[in-house]
Amino acid sequence: MRRLAIAVAASATAIVVAGGGQAQAQAAPVPSPVKSVKAQLVPGRGVLISETARATYTGIKGTFSVKTMGSVGFGRAGNTDYDLVSRNQISPEARKLFSEKDLERLRVTVHTIKVGRHTYVSGLRPDREGEDWLRFGGNVTWGEKGQRGSQLLDVLDPAVLRKLITKAVSPRPGEYQGTITTRELYGARTWGLDVRKLSYRLFVNADQLPVRLVTESSQKTTVVLREGDKPVRRTEHDVVDTRYHAWGTRVTITAPSESEAVTAGSLMTQLFTPLSPIPIGPAGTPDANRPR
């Protein structure tokens, strides 16, 4: 970042000295992050993502984390699809709180593919071997509005990015810091979740494209420490660190075939009994199973 600051300062004060009376050279205007992202939204192109989300709970030792990797593809009219793979990681102290059955469920890799209006998720039924896709859409959706992976701020959406830049301060070139609520970003939420206040740090490269986004938030949630125990209210603190690589790379996102997918709405009751406790969800969790 220091090299970038020096380079910008030098270009802004550069003087043409080849002959007497020559005027100062004009520095090229630096594009805004919003304009830079808009220029990338070309169908068939996209960006690669790697992400780590960590959750800690009051009164519970250890951490719960989800590592997510994959690609985002840009479509027409600002639509974005994605193909993400998420894996849970639990610290040794926290593992003691889980039954062997719960630990087996948490070890399963979750694969999430969004194409158009539908999201396809595999890995939610560890008792079944191989890829077993559930199709979300309509009244039963996957994750929260604006969510991709565990990140609640969608900097690939120019409207969201503009709000973040507007509310932020920039302590140094290439970095923006601020706080915002999910209601400010996405308006009233129909599924009754608490409004979350997020602090964020956004980093952009020399081309003003996002390369890293770190968000922090806290919320009240309900956990069951052990099977048979009563639910206990706790405060969950989440830190999500998302990296963006290879802007402009060719990306093709393909949905599973209709013969492979099962509509998720018919299976919600049997699938989503809470684990104990509930860790931060990989690539979101279905609305019906969000902590209250």
Coordinates of N, CA and C in Angstrom, one line a residue, residues 3 6 16-17 32 39 46 66 68 70-71 73 86 88 97 117 173 175 181 183 186 190 197 201 204-205 249 292:
R3 N 3.9 1.6 -1.4 CA 4.4 1.8 -2.7 C 3.3 2.5 -3.6
I6 N 3.1 6.2 -2.8 CA 4.2 6.9 -3.3 C 4.0 7.1 -4.8
V16 N 7.1 18.1 -16.6 CA 7.9 17.9 -17.9 C 9.0 18.9 -17.9
V17 N 10.2 18.5 -17.9 CA 11.4 19.4 -17.8 C 12.2 19.4 -19.1
S32 N -13.2 5.0 -10.2 CA -13.7 4.6 -8.9 C -13.9 3.1 -8.9
A39 N -17.3 -2.3 -15.2 CA -16.6 -2.7 -16.5 C -16.3 -4.2 -16.6
G46 N -15.7 -13.6 -15.1 CA -16.0 -13.6 -13.7 C -14.8 -13.4 -12.8
V66 N -15.6 -21.8 8.5 CA -15.9 -22.4 7.2 C -15.0 -21.8 6.1
T68 N -14.3 -21.5 2.1 CA -15.0 -21.6 0.9 C -14.2 -21.2 -0.3
G70 N -14.1 -21.0 -4.8 CA -14.9 -21.3 -6.1 C -14.8 -20.1 -7.0
S71 N -15.8 -20.0 -7.9 CA -15.9 -19.0 -8.9 C -17.2 -18.3 -9.0
G73 N -19.6 -16.2 -11.8 CA -19.7 -15.8 -13.2 C -20.7 -14.7 -13.4
S86 N -17.6 -25.5 0.2 CA -17.4 -25.1 1.6 C -17.1 -26.3 2.5
N88 N -16.3 -27.3 6.7 CA -16.3 -26.8 8.1 C -15.0 -27.2 8.8
L97 N -18.1 -30.6 22.3 CA -19.5 -30.3 22.5 C -20.4 -31.1 21.5
R117 N -32.5 -18.4 -11.2 CA -33.3 -18.3 -10.0 C -33.1 -19.4 -9.0
P173 N -4.7 5.1 0.8 CA -5.1 4.7 -0.6 C -5.4 3.2 -0.7
E175 N -7.9 1.5 0.6 CA -8.6 0.9 1.7 C -9.8 1.8 2.1
T181 N -25.8 -1.5 8.1 CA -26.7 -2.5 8.5 C -27.2 -3.2 7.3
R183 N -30.3 -3.8 6.8 CA -31.5 -3.1 6.4 C -31.2 -1.9 5.5
Y186 N -30.3 -3.8 2.1 CA -31.3 -4.6 1.4 C -32.7 -4.3 1.7
T190 N -38.2 -10.1 4.8 CA -39.5 -10.7 4.9 C -39.5 -12.0 5.8
K197 N -25.7 -5.3 12.1 CA -24.8 -4.2 11.8 C -23.4 -4.8 11.6
R201 N -13.9 -3.6 6.1 CA -12.7 -3.1 5.5 C -12.6 -3.7 4.1
V204 N -8.9 -2.4 -2.4 CA -8.9 -2.4 -3.8 C -7.5 -2.4 -4.4
N205 N -7.3 -2.9 -5.6 CA -5.9 -2.8 -6.2 C -5.7 -1.6 -7.0
T249 N -11.4 -13.5 -15.6 CA -11.2 -14.9 -16.0 C -12.5 -15.4 -16.7
R292 N -32.7 -18.3 15.7 CA -33.7 -17.2 16.1 C -33.3 -16.6 17.4

